[in-house]
Coordinates of C-alpha atoms in Angstrom, one line a residue:
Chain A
X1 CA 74.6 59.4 98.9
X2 CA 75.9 56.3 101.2
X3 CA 79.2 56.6 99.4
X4 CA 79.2 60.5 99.8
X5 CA 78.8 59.3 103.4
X6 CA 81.3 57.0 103.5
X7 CA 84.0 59.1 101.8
X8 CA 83.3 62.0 103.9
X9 CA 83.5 59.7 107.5
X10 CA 86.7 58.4 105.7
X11 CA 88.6 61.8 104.8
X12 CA 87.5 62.9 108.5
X13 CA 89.2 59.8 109.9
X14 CA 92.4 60.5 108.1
X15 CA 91.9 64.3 109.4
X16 CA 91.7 63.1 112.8
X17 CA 94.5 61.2 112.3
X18 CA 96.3 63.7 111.7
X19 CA 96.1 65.8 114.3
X20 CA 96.1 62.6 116.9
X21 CA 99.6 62.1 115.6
X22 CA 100.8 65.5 116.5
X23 CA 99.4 65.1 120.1
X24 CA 100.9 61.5 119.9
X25 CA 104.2 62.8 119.7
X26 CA 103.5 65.7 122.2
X27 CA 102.0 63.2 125.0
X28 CA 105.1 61.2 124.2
X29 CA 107.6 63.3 124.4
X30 CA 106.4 64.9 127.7
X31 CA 106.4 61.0 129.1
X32 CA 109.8 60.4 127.9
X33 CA 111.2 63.4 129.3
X34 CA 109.4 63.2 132.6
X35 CA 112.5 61.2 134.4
X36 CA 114.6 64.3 133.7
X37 CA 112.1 66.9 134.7
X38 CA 111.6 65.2 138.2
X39 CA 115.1 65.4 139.0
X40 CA 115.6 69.3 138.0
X41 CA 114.0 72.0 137.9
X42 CA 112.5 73.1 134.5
X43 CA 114.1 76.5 135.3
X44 CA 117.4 75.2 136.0
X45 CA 117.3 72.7 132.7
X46 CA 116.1 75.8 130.4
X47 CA 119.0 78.3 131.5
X48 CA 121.9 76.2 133.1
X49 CA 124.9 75.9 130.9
X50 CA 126.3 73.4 132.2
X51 CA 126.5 69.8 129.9
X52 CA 128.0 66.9 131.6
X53 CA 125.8 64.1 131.1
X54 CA 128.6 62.0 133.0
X55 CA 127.4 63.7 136.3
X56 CA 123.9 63.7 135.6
X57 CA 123.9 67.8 134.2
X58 CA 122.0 69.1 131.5
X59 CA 121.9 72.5 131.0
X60 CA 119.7 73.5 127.6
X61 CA 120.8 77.3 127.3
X62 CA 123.7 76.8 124.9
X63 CA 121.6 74.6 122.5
X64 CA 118.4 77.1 122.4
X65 CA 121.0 80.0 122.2
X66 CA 122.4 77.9 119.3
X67 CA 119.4 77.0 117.5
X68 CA 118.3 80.8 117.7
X69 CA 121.1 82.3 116.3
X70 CA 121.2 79.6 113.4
X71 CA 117.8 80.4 112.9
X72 CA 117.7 83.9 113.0
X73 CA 121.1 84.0 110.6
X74 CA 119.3 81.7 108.6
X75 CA 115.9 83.8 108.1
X76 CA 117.7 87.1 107.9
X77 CA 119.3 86.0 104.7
X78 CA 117.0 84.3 102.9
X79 CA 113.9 85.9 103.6
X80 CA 115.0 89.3 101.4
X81 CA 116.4 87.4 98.6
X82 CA 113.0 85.1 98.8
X83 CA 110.5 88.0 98.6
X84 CA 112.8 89.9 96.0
X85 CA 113.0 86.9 94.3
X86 CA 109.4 86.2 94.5
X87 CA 108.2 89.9 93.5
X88 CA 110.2 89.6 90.5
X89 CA 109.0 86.1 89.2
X90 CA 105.3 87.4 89.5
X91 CA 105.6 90.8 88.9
X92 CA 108.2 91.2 86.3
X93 CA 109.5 88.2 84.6
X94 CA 108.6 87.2 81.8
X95 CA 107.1 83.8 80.8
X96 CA 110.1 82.2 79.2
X97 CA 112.1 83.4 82.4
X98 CA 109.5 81.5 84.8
X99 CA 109.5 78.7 82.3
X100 CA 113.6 78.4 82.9
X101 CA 113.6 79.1 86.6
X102 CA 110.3 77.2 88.3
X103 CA 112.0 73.9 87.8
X104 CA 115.7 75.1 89.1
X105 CA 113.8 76.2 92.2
X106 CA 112.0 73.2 92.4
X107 CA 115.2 70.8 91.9
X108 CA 116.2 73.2 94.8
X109 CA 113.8 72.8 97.3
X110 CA 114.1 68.8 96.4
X111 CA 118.0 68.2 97.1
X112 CA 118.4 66.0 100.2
X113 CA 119.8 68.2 103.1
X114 CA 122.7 66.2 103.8
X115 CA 124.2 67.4 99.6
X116 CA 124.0 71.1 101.4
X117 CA 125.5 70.1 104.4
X118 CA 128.5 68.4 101.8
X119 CA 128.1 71.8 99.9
X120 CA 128.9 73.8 103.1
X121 CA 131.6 71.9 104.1
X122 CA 133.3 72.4 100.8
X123 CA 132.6 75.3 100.0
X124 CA 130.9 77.7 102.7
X125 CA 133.5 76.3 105.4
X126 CA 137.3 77.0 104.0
X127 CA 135.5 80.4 102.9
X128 CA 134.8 81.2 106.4
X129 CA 137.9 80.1 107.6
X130 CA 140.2 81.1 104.6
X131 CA 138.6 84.7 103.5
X132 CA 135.9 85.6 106.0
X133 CA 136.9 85.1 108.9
X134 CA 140.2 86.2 109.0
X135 CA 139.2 89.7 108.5
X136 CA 137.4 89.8 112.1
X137 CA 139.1 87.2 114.3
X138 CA 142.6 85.2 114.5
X139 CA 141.2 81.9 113.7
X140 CA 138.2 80.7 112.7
X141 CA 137.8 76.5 111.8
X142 CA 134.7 77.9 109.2
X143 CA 132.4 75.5 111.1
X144 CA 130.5 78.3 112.7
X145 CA 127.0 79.7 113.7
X146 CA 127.8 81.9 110.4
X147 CA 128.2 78.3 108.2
X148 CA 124.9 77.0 109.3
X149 CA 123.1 80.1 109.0
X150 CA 124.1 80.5 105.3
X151 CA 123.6 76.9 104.3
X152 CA 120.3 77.1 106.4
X153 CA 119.2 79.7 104.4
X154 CA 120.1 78.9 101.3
X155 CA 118.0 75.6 101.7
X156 CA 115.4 77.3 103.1
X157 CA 115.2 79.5 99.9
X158 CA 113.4 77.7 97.5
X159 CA 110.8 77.0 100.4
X160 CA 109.8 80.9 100.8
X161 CA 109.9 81.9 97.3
X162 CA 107.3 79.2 96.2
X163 CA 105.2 79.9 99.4
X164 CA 105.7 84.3 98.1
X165 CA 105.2 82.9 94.8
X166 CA 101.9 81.3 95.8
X167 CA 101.0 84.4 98.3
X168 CA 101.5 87.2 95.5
X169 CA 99.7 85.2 92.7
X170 CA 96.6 85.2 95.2
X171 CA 96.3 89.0 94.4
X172 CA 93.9 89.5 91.3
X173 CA 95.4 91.3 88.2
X174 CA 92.6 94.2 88.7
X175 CA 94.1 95.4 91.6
X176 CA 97.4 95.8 90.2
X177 CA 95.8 97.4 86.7
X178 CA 93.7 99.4 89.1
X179 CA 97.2 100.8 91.2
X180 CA 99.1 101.2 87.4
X181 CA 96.0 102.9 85.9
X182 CA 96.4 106.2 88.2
X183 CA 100.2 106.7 86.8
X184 CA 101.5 104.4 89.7
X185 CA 105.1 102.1 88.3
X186 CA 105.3 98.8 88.7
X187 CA 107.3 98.8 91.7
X188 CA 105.2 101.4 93.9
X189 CA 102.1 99.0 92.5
X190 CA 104.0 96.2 94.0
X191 CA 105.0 97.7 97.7
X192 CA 101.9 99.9 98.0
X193 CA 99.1 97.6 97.0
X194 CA 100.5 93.7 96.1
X195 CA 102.9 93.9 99.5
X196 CA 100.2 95.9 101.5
X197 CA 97.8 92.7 100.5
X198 CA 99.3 89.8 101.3
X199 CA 101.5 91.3 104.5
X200 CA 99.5 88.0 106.3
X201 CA 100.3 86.1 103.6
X202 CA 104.2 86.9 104.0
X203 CA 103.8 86.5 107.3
X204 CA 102.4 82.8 107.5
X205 CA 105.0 82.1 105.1
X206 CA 108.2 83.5 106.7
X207 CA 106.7 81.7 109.8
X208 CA 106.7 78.0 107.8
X209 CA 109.8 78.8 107.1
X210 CA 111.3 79.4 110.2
X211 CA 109.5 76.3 112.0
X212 CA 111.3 74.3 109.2
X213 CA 115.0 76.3 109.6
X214 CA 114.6 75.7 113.5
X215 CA 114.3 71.6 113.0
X216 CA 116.8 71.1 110.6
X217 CA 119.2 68.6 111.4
X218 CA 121.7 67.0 109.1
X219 CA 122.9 69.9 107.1
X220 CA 123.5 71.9 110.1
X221 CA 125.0 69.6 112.1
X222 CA 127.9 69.5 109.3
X223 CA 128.9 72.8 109.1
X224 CA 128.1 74.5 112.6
X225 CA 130.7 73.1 114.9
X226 CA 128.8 71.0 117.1
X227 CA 130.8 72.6 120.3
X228 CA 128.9 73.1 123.2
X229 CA 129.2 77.0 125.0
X230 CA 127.1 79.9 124.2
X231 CA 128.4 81.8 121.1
X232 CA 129.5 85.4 121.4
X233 CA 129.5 85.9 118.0
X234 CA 128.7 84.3 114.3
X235 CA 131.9 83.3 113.9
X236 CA 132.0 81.1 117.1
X237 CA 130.6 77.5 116.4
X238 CA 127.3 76.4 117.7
X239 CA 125.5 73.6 118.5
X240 CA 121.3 74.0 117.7
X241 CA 119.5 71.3 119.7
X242 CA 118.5 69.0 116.3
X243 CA 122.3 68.6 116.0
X244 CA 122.4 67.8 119.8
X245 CA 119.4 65.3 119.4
X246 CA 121.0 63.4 116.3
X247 CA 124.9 63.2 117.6
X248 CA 124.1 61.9 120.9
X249 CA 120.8 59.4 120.3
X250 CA 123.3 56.4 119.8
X251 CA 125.0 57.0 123.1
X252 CA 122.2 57.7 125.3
X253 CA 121.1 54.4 126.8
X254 CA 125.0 54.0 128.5
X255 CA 123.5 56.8 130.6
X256 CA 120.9 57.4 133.1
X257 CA 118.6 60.1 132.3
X258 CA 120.4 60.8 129.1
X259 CA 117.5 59.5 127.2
X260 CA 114.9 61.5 128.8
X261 CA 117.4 64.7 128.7
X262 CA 117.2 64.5 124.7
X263 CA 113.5 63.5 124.7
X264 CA 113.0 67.1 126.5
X265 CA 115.7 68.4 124.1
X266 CA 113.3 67.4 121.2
X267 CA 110.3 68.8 123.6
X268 CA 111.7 72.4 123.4
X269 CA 111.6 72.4 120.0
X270 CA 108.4 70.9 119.7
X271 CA 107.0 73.6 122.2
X272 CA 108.9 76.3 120.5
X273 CA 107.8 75.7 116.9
X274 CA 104.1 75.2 118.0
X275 CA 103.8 78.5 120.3
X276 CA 106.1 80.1 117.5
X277 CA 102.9 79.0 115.4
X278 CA 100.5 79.8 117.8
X279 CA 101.9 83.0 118.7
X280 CA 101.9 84.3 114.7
X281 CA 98.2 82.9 114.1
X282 CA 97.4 85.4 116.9
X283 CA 99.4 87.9 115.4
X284 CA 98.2 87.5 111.4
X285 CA 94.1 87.4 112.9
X286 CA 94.9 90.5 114.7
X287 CA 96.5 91.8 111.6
X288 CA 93.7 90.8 109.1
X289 CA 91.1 92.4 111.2
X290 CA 92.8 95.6 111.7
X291 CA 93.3 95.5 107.6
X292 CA 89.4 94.7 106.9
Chain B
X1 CA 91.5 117.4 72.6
X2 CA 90.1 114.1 71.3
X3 CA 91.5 111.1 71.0
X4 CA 92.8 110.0 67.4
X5 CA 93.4 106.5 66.6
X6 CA 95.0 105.8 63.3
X7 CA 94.9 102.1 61.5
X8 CA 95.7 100.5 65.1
X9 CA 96.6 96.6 65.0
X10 CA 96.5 94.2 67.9
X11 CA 98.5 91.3 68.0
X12 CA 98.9 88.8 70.8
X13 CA 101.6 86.1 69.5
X14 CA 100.1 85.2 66.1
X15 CA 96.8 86.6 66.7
X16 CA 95.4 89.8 65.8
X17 CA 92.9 91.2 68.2
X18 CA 92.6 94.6 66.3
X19 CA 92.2 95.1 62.8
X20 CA 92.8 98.7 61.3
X21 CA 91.0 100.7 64.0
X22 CA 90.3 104.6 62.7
X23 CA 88.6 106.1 65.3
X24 CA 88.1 109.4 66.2
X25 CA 86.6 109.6 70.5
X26 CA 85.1 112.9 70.8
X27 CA 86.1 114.8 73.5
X28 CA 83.6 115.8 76.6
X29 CA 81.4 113.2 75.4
X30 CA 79.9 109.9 76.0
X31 CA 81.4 107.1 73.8
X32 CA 79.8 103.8 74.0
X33 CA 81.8 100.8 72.2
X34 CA 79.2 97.7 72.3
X35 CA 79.6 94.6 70.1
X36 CA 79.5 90.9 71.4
X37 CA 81.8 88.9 73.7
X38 CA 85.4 88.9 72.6
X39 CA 84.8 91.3 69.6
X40 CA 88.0 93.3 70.8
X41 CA 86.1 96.2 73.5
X42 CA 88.3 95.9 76.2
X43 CA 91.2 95.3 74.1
X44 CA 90.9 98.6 72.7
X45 CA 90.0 100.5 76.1
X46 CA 93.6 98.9 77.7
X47 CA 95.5 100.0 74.1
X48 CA 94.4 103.6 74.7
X49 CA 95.7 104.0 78.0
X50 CA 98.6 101.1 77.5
X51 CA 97.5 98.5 80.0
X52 CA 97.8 96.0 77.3
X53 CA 101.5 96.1 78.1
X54 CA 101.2 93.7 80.8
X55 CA 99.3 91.1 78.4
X56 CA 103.0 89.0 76.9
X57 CA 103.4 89.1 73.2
X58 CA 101.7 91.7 72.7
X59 CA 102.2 93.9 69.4
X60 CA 100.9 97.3 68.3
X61 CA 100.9 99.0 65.1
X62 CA 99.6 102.3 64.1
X63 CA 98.8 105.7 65.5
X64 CA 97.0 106.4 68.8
X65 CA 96.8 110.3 69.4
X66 CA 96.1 111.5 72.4
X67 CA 96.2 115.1 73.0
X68 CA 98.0 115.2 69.6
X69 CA 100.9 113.0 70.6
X70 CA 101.3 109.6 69.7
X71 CA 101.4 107.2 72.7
X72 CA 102.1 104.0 70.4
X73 CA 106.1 103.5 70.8
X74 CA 108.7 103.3 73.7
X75 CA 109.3 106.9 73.8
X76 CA 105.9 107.9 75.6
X77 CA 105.7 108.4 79.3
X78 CA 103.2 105.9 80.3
X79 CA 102.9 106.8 83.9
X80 CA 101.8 110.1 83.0
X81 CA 99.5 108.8 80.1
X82 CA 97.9 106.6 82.6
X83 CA 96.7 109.6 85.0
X84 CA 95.3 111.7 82.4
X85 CA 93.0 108.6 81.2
X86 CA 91.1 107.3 84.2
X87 CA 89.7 103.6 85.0
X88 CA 86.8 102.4 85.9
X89 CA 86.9 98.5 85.6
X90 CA 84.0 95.9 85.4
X91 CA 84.1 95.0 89.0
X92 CA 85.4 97.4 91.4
X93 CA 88.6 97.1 92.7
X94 CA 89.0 98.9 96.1
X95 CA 93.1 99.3 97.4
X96 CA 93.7 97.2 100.3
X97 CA 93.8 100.6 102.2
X98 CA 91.1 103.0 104.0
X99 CA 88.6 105.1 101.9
X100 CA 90.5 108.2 102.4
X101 CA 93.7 106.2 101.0
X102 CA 92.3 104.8 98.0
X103 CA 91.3 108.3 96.7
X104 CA 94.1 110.0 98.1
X105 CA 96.2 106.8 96.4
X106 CA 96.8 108.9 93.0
X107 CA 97.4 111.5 94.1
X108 CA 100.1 110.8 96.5
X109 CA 101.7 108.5 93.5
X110 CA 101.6 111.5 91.5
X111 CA 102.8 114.0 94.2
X112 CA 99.9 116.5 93.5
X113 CA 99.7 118.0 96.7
X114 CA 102.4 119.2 99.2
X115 CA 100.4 120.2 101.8
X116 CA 98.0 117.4 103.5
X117 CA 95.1 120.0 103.8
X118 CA 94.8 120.2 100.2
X119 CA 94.7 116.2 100.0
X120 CA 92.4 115.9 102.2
X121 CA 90.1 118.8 100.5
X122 CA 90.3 117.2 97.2
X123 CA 89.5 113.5 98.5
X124 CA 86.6 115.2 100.3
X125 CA 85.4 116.8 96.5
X126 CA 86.0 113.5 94.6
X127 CA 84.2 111.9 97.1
X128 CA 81.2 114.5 96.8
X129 CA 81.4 114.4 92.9
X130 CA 80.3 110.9 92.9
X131 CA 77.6 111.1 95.8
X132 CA 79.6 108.7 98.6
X133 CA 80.8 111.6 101.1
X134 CA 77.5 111.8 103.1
X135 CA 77.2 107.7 103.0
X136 CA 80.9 107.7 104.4
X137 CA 81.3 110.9 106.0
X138 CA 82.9 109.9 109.7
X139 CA 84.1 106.4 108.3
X140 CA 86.7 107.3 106.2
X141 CA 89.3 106.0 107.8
X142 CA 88.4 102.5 107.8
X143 CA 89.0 99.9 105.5
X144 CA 87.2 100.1 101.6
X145 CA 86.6 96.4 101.9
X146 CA 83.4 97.0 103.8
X147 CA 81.9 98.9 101.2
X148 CA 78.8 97.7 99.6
X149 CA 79.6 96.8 95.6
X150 CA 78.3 100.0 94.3
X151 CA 79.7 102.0 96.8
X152 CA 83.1 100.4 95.9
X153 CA 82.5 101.4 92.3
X154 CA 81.3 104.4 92.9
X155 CA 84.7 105.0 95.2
X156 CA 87.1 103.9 92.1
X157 CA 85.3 106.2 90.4
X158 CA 86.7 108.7 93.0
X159 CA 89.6 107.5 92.8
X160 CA 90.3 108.1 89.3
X161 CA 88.9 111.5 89.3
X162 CA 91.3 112.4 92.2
X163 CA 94.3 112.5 89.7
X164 CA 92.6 115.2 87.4
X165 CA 92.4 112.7 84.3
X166 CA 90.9 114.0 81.1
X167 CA 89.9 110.9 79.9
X168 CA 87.6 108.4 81.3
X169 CA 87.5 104.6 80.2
X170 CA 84.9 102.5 82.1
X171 CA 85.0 98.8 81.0
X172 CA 81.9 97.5 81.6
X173 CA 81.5 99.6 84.7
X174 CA 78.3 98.4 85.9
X175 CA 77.9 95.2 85.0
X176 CA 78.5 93.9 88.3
X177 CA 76.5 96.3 90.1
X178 CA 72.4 96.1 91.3
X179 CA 70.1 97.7 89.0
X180 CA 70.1 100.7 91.4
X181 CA 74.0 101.4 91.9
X182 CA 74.0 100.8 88.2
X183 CA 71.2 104.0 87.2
X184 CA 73.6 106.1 90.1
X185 CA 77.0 105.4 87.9
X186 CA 75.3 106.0 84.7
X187 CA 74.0 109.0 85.8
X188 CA 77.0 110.3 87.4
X189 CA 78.9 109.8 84.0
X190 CA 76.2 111.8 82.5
X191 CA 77.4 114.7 84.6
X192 CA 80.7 114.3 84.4
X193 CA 80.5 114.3 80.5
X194 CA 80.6 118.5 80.3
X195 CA 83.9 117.8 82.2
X196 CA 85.6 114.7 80.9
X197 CA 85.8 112.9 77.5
X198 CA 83.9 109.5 78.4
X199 CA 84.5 106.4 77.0
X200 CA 82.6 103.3 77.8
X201 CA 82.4 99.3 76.8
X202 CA 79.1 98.0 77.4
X203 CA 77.2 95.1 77.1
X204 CA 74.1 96.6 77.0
X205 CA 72.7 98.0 74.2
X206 CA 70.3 100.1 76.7
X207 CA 72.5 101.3 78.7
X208 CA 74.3 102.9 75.1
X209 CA 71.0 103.8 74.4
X210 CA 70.7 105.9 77.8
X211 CA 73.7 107.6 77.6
X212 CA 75.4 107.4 74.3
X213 CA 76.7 110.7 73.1
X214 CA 78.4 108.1 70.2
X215 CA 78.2 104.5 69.3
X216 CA 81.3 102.5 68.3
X217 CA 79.9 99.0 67.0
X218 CA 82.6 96.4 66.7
X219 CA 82.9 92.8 65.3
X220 CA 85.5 90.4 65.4
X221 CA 88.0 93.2 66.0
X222 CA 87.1 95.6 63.2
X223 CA 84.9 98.8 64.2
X224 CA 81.8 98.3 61.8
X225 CA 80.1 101.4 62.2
X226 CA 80.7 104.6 64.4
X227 CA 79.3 107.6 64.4
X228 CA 76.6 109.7 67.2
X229 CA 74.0 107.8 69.1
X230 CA 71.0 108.5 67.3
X231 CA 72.2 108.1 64.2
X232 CA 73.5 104.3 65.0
X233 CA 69.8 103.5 66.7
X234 CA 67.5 104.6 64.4
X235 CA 69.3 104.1 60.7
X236 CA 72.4 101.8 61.0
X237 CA 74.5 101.7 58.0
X238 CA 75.9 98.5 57.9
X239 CA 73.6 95.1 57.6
X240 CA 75.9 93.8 60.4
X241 CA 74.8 96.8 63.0
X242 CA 71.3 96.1 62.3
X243 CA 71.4 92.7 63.0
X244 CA 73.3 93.2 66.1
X245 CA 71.3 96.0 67.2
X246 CA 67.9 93.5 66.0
X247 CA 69.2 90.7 68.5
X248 CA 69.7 88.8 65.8
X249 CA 72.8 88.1 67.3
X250 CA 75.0 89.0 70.6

């Protein structure tokens, strides 16, 4: 009983934890930033474009434009190969197929990002530039919003399909004999009932998955460009604010304020994954009550 | 027409499930297959109307006719096999969808109806057949979820009857279910019997007893004994019925 006790106080500790570290980082983020939200306006920082860190400007807007676009390019791409990829693992493969392709996906979602970046700059780059690219504008270096999207989402693949594999296992066999035992095929069984289901489930998912495309760092930063302007198209290069964070950190104490101009750089992101989060956990309770 | 199955063999991977089934299952009747846990019941039930597909490794030999045609062998359309044998599975399993949808689910898979008005008249007399249209009259629209457990079952039940099957196969359809709900599915299947060919895995050998047009006894994946109700209860055959039926063993 006392060492029930003591486990329990123990587990709830390292719970606390936890969380304390996540308002840790917020509190000191929002410290280190203060300098640079004295000076301007929080307005002004958020939609200025101007970046001259010589004269004391920051202006955020091409950096949250960036990391947006990366983002979006990323999700928009890998989240229909993930869920058909996912639907077919648990709905139609076979066991010796699983058996072969668990693993791959798992080697996948283990690679350190900086062998994607290298795999993008090899390969997803002179593509842009050599065969893509060509076709829409007159030059095109390949380091573009379009390179990071593509090597964003191709790392952010193995991530979604074992959170869709994990969402569409939840779903009891009964319910899909139940849909296949009135005539229904596979597939209607699988958008009408298995999709219907666990549409929360997809939802929390694709929402992981985008926190973690927003704060990648390395393998973006390789590929996209890392040239400051807003983007007018995917083929322009880009420059997401993780990128921005990591190039400039060694440079910032030469100049005043630049340190607290990249701790509110990290800050954004910070306050966009969490009301990102916040936002869809409103969204999915809303959902599940409407659906029970 | 009844349904015909000829020296039927079940193998999953090395091991066979089903030994040389010959069955004839009456038709507009109440079969009752009983025999104890893992004996080859529900195996059986998903052969006839080929959900055993989805088990892997899976092998069947010999004849299944139903309506005269053979539905053993690749060249069967399942879908349509599937709707003219209905489920009714050991714990209900309501569509993540309204009432109206789950019973109107069939149907719309099938494309029975092409105008809504007729839908919506057959969901209302599926959902009369089995007693639940006065419990949900006004309600449904809202989710099957917040069913109690033998409305639920008695709603799958409605939902299977929505796609005009001929067959019925309950698995153990009331095993989950208060002793009340339980009587209320029995007795609808009694009903339904003048309209639909029946056939039923139990566990309990009073329930059989109850409702039993025919008893199918099975051990270790062989059929034992079959034959009508009576004639199973009060003068077994086989040594191994008696005992079963005896409690000697379950």
């Amino acid at each position: 009983m006392v060492k029930d006790k003591l486990a329990q106080s123990v587990m709830l500790g390292l719970c606390l934890f936890s969380i304390l570290m996540v308002v840790t980082i917020a509190v000191g983020l929002y410290l280190k930033s203060s300098p640079v939200l004295e000076n301007k306006s929080l307005w002004s920082l958020l939609s200025s474009s101007e970046w001259r860190p010589m004269k004391g400007e920051f202006g955020f807007f091409p950096f949250i434009i960036g990391t947006v676009w990366v983002t979006v390019l990323a999700i928009a791409m890998a989240f229909p190969i993930s869920l058909f990829t996912a639907i077919y693992l648990t709905e139609y493969a076979k066991s010796h197929v699983k058996k072969f392709v668990f693993p791959a996906l798992d080697i996948l979602a283990g690679l350190p990002s900086v062998i994607y970046g290298v795999w993008g700059v090899l390969v997803i780059v002179p593509w842009i530039s050599n065969r893509f690219a060509p076709h829409f504008v007159d030059f095109s270096s390949g380091y573009t919003i379009l390179a990071a999207g593509i090597v964003l989402g191709i790392m952010v693949i193995p991530l979604l399909v074992s959170l869709f594999i994990e969402v569409f296992s939840s779903v009891p066999m009964e319910l899909r004999e139940a849909s296949l035992a009135l005539g229904a095929t596979r597939w209607q069984t699988t958008h009408k009932v298995v999709l219907r289901k666990t549409l929360s489930g997809v939802a929390a998912a694709t929402v992981l998955a985008v926190s973690r495309a927003m704060g990648e760092t390395i393998a973006v930063l390789m590929v996209c460009g890392c040239v400051i302007g807003i983007p007018k198209s995917i083929l322009d290069p880009g420059y997401p604010i993780p990128a921005l964070i990591a190039n400039n950190y060694g440079e910032m104490l030469s100049m005043p304020l630049y340190e607290s101009a990249l701790m509110f750089a990290a800050l954004i992101l910070f306050a966009v994954v969490l009301v990102f989060n916040l936002l869809s956990r409103i969204i999915l309770y809303r959902l599940e009550k409407t659906q029970q | 027409m009844a349904i015909e199955i000829q020296h039927l063999n079940v193998y999953i991977k090395e091991n066979q499930i089903l030994k040389d089934i010959c069955l004839t299952l009456p038709e507009k009747q109440i079969t009752c297959i009983i025999g104890p846990s893992g004996c080859g019941k529900s195996t059986l039930l998903r052969t006839i109307n080929r959900l055993i597909d989805s088990t892997e490794h899976v092998r069947l030999e010999g004849k299944v006719l139903v309506d005269g045609k053979d539905i053993i062998g690749s060249g069967h359309e399942i879908t349509e096999l599937r709707r003219k044998i209905g489920l009714v599975s050991q714990r209900p399993c309501p569509l993540p969808m309204s009432i109206f949808d789950n019973v109107a689910y069939g149907c719309r898979i099938n494309r029975m109806y092409k105008k809504h008005r007729q839908l919506i008249y057959n969901v209302q007399k599926q959902l009369q057949a089995v007693g639940l249209w006065d419990e949900v009259r006004g309600r449904v629209r809202t989710s099957a979820t917040r069913l109690s457990i033998g409305q639920q079952q008695r709603l799958c039940l409605a939902r299977s009857l929505a796609v005009e099957p001929e067959y019925i196969l309950a698995d153990e359809a009331t095993s989950a279910l208060d002793p009340i709900s339980s009587k209320t599915i029995e007795d609808l299947f009694v009903s339904l019997k003048s309209q639909y060919s029946i056939i039923m895995v139990t566990h309990t050998l009073h329930q059989a007893l109850r409702i039993a047009d025919n008893v199918v006894f099975m051990y270790l994946g062989e059929v034992v004994e079959s034959g009508p109700a009576r004639q199973i209860f009060e003068q077994p055959q086989q040594e191994l019925t008696r005992k079963y039926l005896s409690g000697i063993f379950s």
